[in-house]
Coordinates of C-alpha atoms in Angstrom, one line a residue:
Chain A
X840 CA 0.0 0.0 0.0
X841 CA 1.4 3.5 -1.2
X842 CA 0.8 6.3 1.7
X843 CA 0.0 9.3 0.0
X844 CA 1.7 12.2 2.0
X845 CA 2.3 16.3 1.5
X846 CA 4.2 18.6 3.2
X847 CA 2.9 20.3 6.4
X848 CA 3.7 23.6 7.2
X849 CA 4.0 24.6 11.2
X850 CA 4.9 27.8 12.9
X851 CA 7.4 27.7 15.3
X852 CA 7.3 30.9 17.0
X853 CA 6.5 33.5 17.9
X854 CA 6.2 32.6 21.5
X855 CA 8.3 30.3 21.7
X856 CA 10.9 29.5 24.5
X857 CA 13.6 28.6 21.8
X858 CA 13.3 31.8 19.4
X859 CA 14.8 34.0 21.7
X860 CA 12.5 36.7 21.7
X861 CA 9.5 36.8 19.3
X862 CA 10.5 35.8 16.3
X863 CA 8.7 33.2 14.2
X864 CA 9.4 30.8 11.8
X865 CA 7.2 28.9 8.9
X866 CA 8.5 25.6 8.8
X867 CA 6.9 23.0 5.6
X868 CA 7.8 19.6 6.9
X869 CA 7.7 16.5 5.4
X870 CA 7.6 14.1 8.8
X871 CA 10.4 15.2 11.2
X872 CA 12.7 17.0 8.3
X873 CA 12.3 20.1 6.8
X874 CA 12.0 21.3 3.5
X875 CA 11.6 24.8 3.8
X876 CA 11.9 27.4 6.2
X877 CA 10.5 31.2 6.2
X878 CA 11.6 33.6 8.8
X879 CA 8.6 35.9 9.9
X880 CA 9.9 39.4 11.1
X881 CA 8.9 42.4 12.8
X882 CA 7.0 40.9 16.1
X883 CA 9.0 43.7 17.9
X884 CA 9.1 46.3 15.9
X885 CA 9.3 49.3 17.7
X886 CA 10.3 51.6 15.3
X887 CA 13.6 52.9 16.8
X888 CA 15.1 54.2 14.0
X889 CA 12.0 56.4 13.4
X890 CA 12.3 57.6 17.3
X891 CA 15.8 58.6 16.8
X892 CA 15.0 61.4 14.1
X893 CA 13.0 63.3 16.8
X894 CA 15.5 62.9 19.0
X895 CA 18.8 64.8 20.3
X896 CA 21.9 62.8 19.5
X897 CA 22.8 62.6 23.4
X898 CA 19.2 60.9 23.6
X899 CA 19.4 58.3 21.6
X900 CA 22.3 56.9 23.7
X901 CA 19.8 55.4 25.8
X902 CA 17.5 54.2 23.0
X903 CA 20.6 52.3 21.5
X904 CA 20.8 50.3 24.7
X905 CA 17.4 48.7 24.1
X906 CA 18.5 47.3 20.5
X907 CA 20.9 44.4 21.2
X908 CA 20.0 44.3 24.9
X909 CA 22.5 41.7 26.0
X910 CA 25.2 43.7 24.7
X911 CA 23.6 48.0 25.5
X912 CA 27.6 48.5 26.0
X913 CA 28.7 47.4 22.7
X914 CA 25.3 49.7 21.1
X915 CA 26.4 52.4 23.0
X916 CA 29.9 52.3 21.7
X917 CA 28.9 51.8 18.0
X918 CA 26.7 54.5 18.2
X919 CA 29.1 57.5 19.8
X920 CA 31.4 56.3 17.7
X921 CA 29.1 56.9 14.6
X922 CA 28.4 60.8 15.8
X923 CA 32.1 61.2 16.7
X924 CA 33.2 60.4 13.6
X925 CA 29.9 62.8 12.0
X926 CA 30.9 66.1 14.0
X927 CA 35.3 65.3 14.4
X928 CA 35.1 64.9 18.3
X929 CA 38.2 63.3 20.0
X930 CA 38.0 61.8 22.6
X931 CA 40.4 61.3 25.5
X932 CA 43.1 58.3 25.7
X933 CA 42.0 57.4 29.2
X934 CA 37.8 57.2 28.3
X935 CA 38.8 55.0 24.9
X936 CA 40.8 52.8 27.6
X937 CA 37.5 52.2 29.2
X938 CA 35.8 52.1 26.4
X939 CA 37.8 49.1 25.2
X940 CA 37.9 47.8 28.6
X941 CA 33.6 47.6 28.5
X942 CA 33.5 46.1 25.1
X943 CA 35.2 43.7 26.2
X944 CA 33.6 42.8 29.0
X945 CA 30.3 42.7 27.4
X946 CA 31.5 40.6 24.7
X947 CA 32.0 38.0 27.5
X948 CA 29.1 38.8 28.7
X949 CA 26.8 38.3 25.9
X950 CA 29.1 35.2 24.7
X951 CA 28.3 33.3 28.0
X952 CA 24.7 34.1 27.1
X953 CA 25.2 33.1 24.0
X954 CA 26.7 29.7 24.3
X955 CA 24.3 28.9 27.1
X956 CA 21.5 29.7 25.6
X957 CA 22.5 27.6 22.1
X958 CA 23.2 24.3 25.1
X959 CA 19.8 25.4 26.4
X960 CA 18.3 24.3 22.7
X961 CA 21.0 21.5 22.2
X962 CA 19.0 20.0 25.0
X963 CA 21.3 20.7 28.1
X964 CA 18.5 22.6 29.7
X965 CA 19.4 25.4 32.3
X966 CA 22.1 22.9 33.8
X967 CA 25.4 24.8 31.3
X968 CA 23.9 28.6 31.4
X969 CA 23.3 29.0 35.0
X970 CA 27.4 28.2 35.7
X971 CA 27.8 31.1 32.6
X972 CA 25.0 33.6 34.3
X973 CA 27.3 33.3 37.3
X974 CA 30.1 34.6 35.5
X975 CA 28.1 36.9 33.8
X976 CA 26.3 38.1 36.8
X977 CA 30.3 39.6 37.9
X978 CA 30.6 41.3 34.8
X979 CA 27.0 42.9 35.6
X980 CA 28.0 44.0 39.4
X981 CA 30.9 45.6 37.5
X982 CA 28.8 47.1 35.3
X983 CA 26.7 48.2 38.2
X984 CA 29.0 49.6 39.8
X985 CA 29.9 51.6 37.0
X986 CA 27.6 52.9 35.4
X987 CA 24.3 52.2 38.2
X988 CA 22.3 50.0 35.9
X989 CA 22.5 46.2 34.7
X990 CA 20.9 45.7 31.7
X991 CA 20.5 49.4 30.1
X992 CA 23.8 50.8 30.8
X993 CA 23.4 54.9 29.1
X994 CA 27.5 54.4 30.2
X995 CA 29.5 55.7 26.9
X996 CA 28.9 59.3 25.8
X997 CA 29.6 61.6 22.8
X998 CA 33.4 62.4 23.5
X999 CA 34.1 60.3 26.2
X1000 CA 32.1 58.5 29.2
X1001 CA 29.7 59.5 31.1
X1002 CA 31.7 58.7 34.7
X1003 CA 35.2 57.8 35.3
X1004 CA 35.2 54.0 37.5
X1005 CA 34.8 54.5 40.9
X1006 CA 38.2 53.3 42.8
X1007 CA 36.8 49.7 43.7
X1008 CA 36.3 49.1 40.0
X1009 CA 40.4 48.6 39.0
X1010 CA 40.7 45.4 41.9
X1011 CA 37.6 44.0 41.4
X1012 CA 38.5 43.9 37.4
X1013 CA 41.7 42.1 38.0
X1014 CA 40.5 39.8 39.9
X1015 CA 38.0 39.1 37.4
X1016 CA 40.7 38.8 34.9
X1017 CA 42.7 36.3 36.5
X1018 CA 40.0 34.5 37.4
X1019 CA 38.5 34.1 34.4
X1020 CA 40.2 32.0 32.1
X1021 CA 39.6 29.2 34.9
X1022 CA 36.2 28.9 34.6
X1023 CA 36.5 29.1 30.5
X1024 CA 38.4 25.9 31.4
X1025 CA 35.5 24.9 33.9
X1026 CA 33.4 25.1 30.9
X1027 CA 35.5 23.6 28.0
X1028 CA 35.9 20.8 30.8
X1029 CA 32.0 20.1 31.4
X1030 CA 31.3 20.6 27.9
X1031 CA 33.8 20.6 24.9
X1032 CA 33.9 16.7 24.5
X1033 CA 30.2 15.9 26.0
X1034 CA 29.5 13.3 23.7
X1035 CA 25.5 14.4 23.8
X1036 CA 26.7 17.6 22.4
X1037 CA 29.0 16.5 19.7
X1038 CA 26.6 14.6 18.6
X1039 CA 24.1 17.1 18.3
X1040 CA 26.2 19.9 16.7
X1041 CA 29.1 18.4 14.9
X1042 CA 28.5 18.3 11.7
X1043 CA 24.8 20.5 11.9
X1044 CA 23.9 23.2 10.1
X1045 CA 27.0 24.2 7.8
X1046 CA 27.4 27.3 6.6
X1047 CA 29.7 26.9 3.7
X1048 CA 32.2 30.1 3.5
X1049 CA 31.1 31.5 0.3
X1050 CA 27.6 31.2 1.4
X1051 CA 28.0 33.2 4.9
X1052 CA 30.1 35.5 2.5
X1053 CA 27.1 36.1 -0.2
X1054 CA 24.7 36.8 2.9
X1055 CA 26.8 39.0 4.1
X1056 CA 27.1 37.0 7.8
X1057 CA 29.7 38.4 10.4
X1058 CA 30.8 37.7 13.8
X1059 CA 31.1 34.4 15.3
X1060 CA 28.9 33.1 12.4
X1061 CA 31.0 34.2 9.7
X1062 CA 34.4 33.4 11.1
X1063 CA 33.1 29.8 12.1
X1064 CA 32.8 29.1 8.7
X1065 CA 36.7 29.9 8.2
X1066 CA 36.7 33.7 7.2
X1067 CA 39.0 35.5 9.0
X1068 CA 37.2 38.6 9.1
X1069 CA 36.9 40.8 12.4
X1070 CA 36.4 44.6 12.2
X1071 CA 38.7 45.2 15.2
X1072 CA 41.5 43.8 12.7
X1073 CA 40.3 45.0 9.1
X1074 CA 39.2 48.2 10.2
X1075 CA 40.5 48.9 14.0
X1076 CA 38.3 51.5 15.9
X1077 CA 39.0 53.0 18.8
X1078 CA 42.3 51.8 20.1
X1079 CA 42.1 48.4 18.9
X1080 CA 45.1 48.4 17.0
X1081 CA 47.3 48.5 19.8
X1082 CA 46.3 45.2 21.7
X1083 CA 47.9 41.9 20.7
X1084 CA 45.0 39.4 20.5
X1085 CA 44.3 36.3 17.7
X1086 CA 40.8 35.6 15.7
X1087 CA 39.5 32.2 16.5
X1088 CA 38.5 31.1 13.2
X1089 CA 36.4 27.6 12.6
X1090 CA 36.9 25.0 9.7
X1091 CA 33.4 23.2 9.1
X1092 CA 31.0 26.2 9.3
X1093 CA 28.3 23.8 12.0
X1094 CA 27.1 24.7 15.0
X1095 CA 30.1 22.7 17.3
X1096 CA 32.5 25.6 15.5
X1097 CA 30.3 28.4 16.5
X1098 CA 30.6 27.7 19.6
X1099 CA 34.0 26.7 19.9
X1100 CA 34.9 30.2 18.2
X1101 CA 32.4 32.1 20.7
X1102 CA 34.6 30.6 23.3
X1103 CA 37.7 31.2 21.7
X1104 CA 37.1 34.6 21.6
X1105 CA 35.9 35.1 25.3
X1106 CA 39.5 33.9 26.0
X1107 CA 41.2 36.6 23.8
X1108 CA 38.6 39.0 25.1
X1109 CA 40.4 38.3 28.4
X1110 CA 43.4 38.7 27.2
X1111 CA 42.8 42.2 25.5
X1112 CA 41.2 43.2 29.1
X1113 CA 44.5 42.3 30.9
X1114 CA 46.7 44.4 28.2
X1115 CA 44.0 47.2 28.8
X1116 CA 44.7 46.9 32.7
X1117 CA 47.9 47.7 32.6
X1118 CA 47.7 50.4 30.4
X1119 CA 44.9 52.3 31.5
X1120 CA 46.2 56.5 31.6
X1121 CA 45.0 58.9 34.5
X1122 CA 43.1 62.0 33.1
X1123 CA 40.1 63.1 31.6
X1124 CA 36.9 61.0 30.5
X1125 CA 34.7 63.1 28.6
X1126 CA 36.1 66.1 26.2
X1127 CA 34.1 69.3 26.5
X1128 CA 31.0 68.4 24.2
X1129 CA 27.7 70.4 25.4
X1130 CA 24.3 67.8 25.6
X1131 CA 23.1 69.6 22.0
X1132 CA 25.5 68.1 19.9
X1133 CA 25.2 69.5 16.5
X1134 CA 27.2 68.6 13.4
X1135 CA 27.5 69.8 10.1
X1136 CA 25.7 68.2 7.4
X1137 CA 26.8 65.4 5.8
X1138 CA 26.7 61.4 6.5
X1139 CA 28.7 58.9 8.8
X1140 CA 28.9 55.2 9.3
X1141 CA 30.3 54.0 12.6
X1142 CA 31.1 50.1 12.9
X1143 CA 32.5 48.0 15.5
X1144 CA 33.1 44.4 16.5
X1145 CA 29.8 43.4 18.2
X1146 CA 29.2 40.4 20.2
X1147 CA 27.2 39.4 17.3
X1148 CA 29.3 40.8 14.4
X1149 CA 29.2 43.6 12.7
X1150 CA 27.4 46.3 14.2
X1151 CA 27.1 50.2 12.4
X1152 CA 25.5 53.3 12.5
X1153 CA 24.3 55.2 9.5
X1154 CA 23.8 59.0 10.6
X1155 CA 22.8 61.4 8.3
X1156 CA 22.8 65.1 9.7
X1157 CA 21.3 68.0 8.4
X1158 CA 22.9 70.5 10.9
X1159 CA 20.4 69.8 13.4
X1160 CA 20.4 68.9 16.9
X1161 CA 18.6 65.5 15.8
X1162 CA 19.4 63.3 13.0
X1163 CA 18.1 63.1 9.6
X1164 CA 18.4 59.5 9.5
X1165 CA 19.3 56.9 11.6
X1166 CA 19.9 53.6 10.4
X1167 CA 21.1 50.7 12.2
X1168 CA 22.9 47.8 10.3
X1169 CA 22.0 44.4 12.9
X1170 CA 24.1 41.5 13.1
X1171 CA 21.7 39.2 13.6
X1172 CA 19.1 40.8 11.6
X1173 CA 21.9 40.1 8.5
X1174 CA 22.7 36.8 10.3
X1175 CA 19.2 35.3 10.3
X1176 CA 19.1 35.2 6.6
X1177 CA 21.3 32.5 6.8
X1178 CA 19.0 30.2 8.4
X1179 CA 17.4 28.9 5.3
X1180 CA 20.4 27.6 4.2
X1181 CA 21.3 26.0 6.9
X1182 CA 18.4 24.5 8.4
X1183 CA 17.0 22.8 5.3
X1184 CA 17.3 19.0 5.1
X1185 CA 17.7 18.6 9.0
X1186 CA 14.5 17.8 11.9
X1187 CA 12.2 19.8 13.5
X1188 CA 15.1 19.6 17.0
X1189 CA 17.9 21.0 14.7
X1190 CA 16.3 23.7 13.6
X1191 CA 15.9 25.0 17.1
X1192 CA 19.6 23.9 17.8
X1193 CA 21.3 25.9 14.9
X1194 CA 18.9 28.8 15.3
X1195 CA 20.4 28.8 18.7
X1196 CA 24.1 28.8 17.6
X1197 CA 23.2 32.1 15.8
X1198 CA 23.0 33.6 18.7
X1199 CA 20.4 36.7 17.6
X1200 CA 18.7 38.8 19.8
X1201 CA 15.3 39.7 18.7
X1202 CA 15.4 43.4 20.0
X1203 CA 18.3 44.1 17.8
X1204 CA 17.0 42.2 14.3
X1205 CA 13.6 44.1 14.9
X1206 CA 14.3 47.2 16.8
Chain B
X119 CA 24.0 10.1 15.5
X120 CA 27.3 8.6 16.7
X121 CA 28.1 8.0 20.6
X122 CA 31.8 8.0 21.0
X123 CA 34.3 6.7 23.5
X124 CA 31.1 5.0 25.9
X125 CA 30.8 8.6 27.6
X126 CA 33.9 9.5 28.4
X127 CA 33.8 13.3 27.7
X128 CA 30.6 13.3 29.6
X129 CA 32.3 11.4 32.8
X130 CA 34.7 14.4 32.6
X131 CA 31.8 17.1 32.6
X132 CA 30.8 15.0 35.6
X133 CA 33.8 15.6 37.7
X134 CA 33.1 19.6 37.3
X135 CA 29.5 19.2 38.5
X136 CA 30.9 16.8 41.5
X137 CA 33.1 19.6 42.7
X138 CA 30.2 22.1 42.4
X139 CA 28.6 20.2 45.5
X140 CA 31.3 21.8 48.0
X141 CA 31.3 24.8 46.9
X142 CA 29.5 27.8 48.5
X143 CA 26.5 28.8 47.1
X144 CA 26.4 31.7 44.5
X145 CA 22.8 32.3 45.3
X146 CA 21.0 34.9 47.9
X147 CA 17.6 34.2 49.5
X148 CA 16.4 37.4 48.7
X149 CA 13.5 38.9 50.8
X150 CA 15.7 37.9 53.6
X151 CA 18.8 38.6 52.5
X152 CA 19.7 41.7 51.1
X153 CA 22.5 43.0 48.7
X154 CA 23.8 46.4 49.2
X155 CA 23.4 48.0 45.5
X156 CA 25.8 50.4 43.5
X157 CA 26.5 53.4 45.0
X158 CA 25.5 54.8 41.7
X159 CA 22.2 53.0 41.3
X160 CA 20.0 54.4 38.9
X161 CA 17.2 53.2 41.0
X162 CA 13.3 53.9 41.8
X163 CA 12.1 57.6 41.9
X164 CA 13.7 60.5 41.4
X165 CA 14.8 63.1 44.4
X166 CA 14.5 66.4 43.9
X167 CA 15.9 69.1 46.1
X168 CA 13.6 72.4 46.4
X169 CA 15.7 74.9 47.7
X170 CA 18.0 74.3 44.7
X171 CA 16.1 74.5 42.2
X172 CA 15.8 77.3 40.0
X173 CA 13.3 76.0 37.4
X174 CA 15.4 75.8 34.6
X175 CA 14.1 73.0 33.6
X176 CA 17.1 71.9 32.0
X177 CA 16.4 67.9 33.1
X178 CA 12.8 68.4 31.1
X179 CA 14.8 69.2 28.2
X180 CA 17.0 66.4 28.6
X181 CA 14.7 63.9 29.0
X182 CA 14.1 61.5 26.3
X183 CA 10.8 60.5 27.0
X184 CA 9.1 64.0 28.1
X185 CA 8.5 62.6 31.6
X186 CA 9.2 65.1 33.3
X187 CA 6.7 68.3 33.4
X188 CA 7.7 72.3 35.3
X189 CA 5.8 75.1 34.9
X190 CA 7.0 78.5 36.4
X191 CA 5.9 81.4 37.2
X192 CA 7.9 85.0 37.4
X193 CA 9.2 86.1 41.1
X194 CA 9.5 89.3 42.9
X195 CA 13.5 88.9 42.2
X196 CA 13.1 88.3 38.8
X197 CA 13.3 84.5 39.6
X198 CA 11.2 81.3 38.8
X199 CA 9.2 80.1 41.3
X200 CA 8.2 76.2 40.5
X201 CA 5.0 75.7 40.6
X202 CA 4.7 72.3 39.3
X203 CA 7.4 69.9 39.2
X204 CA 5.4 66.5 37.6
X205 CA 7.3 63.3 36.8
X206 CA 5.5 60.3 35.3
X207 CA 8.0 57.6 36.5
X208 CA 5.7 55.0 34.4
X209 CA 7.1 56.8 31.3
X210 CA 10.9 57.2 33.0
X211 CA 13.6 54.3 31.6
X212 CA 16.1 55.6 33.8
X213 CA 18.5 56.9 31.8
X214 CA 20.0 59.6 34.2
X215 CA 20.4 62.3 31.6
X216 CA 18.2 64.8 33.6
X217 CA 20.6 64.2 36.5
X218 CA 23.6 64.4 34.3
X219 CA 22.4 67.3 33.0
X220 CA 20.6 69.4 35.7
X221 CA 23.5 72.8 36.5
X222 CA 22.6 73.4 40.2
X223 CA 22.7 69.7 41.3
X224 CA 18.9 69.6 42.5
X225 CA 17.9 66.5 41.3
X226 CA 19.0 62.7 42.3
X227 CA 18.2 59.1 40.8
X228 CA 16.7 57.1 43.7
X229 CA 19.0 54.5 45.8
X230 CA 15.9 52.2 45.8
X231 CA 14.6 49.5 44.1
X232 CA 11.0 48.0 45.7
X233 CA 8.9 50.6 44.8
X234 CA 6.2 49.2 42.8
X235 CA 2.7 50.4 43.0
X236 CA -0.5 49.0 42.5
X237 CA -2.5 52.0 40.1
X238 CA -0.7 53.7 37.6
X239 CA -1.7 57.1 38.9
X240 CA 0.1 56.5 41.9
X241 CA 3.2 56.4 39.4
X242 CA 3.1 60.3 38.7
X243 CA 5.0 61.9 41.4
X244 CA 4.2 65.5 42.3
X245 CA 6.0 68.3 44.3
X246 CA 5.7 66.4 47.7
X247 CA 6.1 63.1 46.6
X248 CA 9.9 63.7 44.4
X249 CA 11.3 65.2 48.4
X250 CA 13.7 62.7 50.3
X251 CA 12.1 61.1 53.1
X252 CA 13.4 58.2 55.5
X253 CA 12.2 55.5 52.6
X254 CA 13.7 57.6 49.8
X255 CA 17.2 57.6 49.5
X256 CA 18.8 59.8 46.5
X257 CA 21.7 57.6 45.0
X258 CA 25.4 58.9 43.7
X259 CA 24.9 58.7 40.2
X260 CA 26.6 62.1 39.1
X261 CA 26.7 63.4 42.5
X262 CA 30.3 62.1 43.8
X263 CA 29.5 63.3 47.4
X264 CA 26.4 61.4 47.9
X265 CA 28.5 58.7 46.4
X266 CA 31.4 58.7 49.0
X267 CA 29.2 58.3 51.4
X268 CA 26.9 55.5 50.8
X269 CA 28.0 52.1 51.4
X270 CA 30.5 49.5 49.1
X271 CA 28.4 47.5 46.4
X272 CA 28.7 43.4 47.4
X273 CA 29.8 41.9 44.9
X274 CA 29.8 38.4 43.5
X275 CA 33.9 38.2 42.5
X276 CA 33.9 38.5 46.3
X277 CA 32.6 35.0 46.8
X278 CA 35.2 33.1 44.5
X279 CA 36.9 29.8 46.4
X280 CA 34.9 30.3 49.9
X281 CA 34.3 26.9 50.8
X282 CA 31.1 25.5 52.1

């Protein structure tokens, strides 16, 4: 007897605990596999970019925070950068010291987040991203103590930063530093060879290299796949080009690599802190820019490194104290489209797996 | 779907979670135990200090979301005399710019961080309600002397290797 079947299409999403957010997905299925996949956007749209026009450059600082949410720091950063770069403001060595210095800390940060939250789909459920939220939850307290907020930081400011760290801030960093790389071992211990894991990313979900190329992927995404491609190198910002750190590059483009490169880089991201330590000048924080910034007309684009990959701001200005436009070009927006080619051909329980090696967050693809 | 090596990778996780049980807990137990917050919390409420301010209203300019709401009227001294001084904390995201920005140092983020409330009317804070009192405390973000004086954040780095 011949079983006559067709393809069944289910929505994954958009509430669902593996999408990370809202986000949805229209999955046709034949059984468990998939043939097809369609990303749905826009479930939390909020129309950022549109606030930012009727808003004063200083304000949007804290708008910025609430786009990649798990990484406001690194927002903040691309975004001053972006209206520095518009209007010619320096800014002085000691606040682009802590600049660096809170980059870095929220790329570990959101990495930790990252990777536990792609275990979290692989199946290890809330047993791998609690020991990460711990270390995370240090990097917050410094953050805290800081800036005075966890999550939405407002910390990095046109020509500078807003405060200069309180006196605590220098020991308890160290001691984070050193202690650090340990508990990347803890992790790499409890997880790198799990067979469970290996056997439910190795090999998943590749992302040939002239296919994350085409889409345009970056970050840990792109590099996984064996491009050696990191803004901080290509085109350093800031004062990147004075630290001594590697790119952890993949070979096979699955989901094991993407998290062994997320990894990688939380080590050199340790390793850039510890240079950035050392160095760190005495003086000023913030150059003398008034709240109303206004620059001359014309256009900028400000990118850096994010957690998630490349993250830049398009300013236009028309000599006004709020933008013309204000565009925001997302990582994982760009990284998403991706997920079609990868997901195709594998079942309904890899799809959630690779979409969690990704690593998007949904208030950045959306904003 | 391949199992290697009969587990051995996942014996090794094994060890790491075996050490886990002797170590101190990371955890607090929160109603009853407290942590002390930032000195520069951006917390609950804003404080605002009448005598000095001048109703510039430099912190409603600076405010992203229009929370915050002065009118004035003209002294005998040819000064302004506040006669409302509104802040809808359900609009406020506690960003800090009006503290950052406010020239006579009359306004403070809040210290605290339990103040919910059950009707969003109560959420609009007038004249009286935006004064310290003994349950509002005004934090140290941008004000360094408040700062010196409130007590050192716990932290969690502070628990690393104490035993059980």
């Amino acid at each position: 007897m011949v079983i006559k079947t067709e393809p069944f299409v289910v929505n994954i999403g958009p509430a669902h605990p593996s999408t990370h957010g809202v986000f949805r997905m229209r999955a046709t299925l034949d059984g468990e596999v998939v043939l097809d996949i369609e990303p749905v956007f826009g479930y939390l749209h909020r129309g950022i970019e549109k606030l930012a026009e009727e808003r004063t450059y200083t304000q949007i600082i804290p708008l910025t925070d609430r786009l990649d949410y798990l990484a406001s720091m690194s927002n903040n950063l691309a975004y001053v950068l972006a209206v520095e770069k518009l209007a010619g403001i320096a800014v002085p060595e000691r606040a682009e010291y802590l600049r660096v210095i809170m980059a870095e800390l929220q790329r570990i940060a959101s990495h930790l987040i990252g990777v536990g939250a792609f275990l979290n789909d692989c199946g290890a459920f809330m047993t791998p991203i609690l020991y990460m939220i711990r270390e995370r939850e240090k990097i917050l307290d410094l953050f805290e103590m800081v800036c005075g907020q966890r999550l939405t930081y407002n910390y990095m400011r046109i020509g500078g930063v807003s405060h200069d760290i309180p006196e605590e801030f220098l020991p308890a960093l160290k001691k984070f530093v050193d202690s650090m790389p340990g508990f990347i071992d803890e992790y790499d211990q409890l997880l790198k060879e799990n067979e469970i894991l290996l056997a439910r990313s190795k090999g998943v979900g590749i992302l040939s290299r002239e296919q994350a190329i085409n889409i345009s992927a970056s970050g840990p995404v792109l590099r996984a796949s064996g491009v050696k491609w990191d803004i901080r190198k290509v085109d350093p910002y800031s004062i990147y080009d004075r630290f001594g750190f590697e790119v952890p590059t993949g070979s096979a483009g699955d989901c094991y690599d993407r998290y062994r490169v997320r990894v990688e880089e939380m080590r050199q991201s340790v390793r850039i802190l510890k240079q950035a330590v050392e160095k760190l000048p005495a003086g000023e924080v913030r150059s003398e820019v008034s709240h109303l910034v206004r620059p001359p007309a014309g256009e900028a684009y400000g990118h850096i490194e994010a957690p998630r990959g490349e993250l830049g701001f398009y300013l236009v200005s028309d000599n006004s104290i709020a933008p013309y436009r204000f565009h925001v070009r997302a990582p994982s927006l760009l990284n998403l489209t991706a997920l079609r080619e990868m997901v195709v051909g594998w079942k309904v329980a890899d799809v959630l797996a690779i979409f969690g090696s990704i690593d998007i967050c949904m208030g950045e693809a959306d904003r | 779907m391949k199992f290697e090596r009969y587990g051995a990778g996942i014996a090794k996780g094994m060890v790491v979670t075996l050490k886990h049980l002797f170590r101190h807990p990371v955890t607090t137990q929160y109603p009853e135990e407290r942590l002390t917050v930032s000195r520069r919390t951006r917390g609950n409420e804003l404080i605002w200090d009448r005598e000095r301010c001048t109703g510039c209203a430099t912190c409603a300019k600076s405010c992203p979301q229009g929370a915050i709401r002065i009118v004035t009227s003209r002294g005998e001294e040819n000064d302004y005399i506040v006669e409302e001084f509104r802040v809808d904390s359900g609009y406020c995201i506690f960003c800090g710019l009006c503290v950052e920005s406010c020239p006579y140092e009359a306004l403070f983020m809040g210290y605290g961080y339990e103040r919910a409330r059950y009707r969003r009317r109560e959420l609009v804070l007038n004249k009286e309600e935006l004064l310290t009192s003994e349950k509002k405390q005004p934090s140290g973000y941008a004000r360094p002397k408040v700062e010196a004086a409130l007590p050192p954040q716990t932290l969690l780095l502070d628990r690393d290797g104490v035993k059980k």
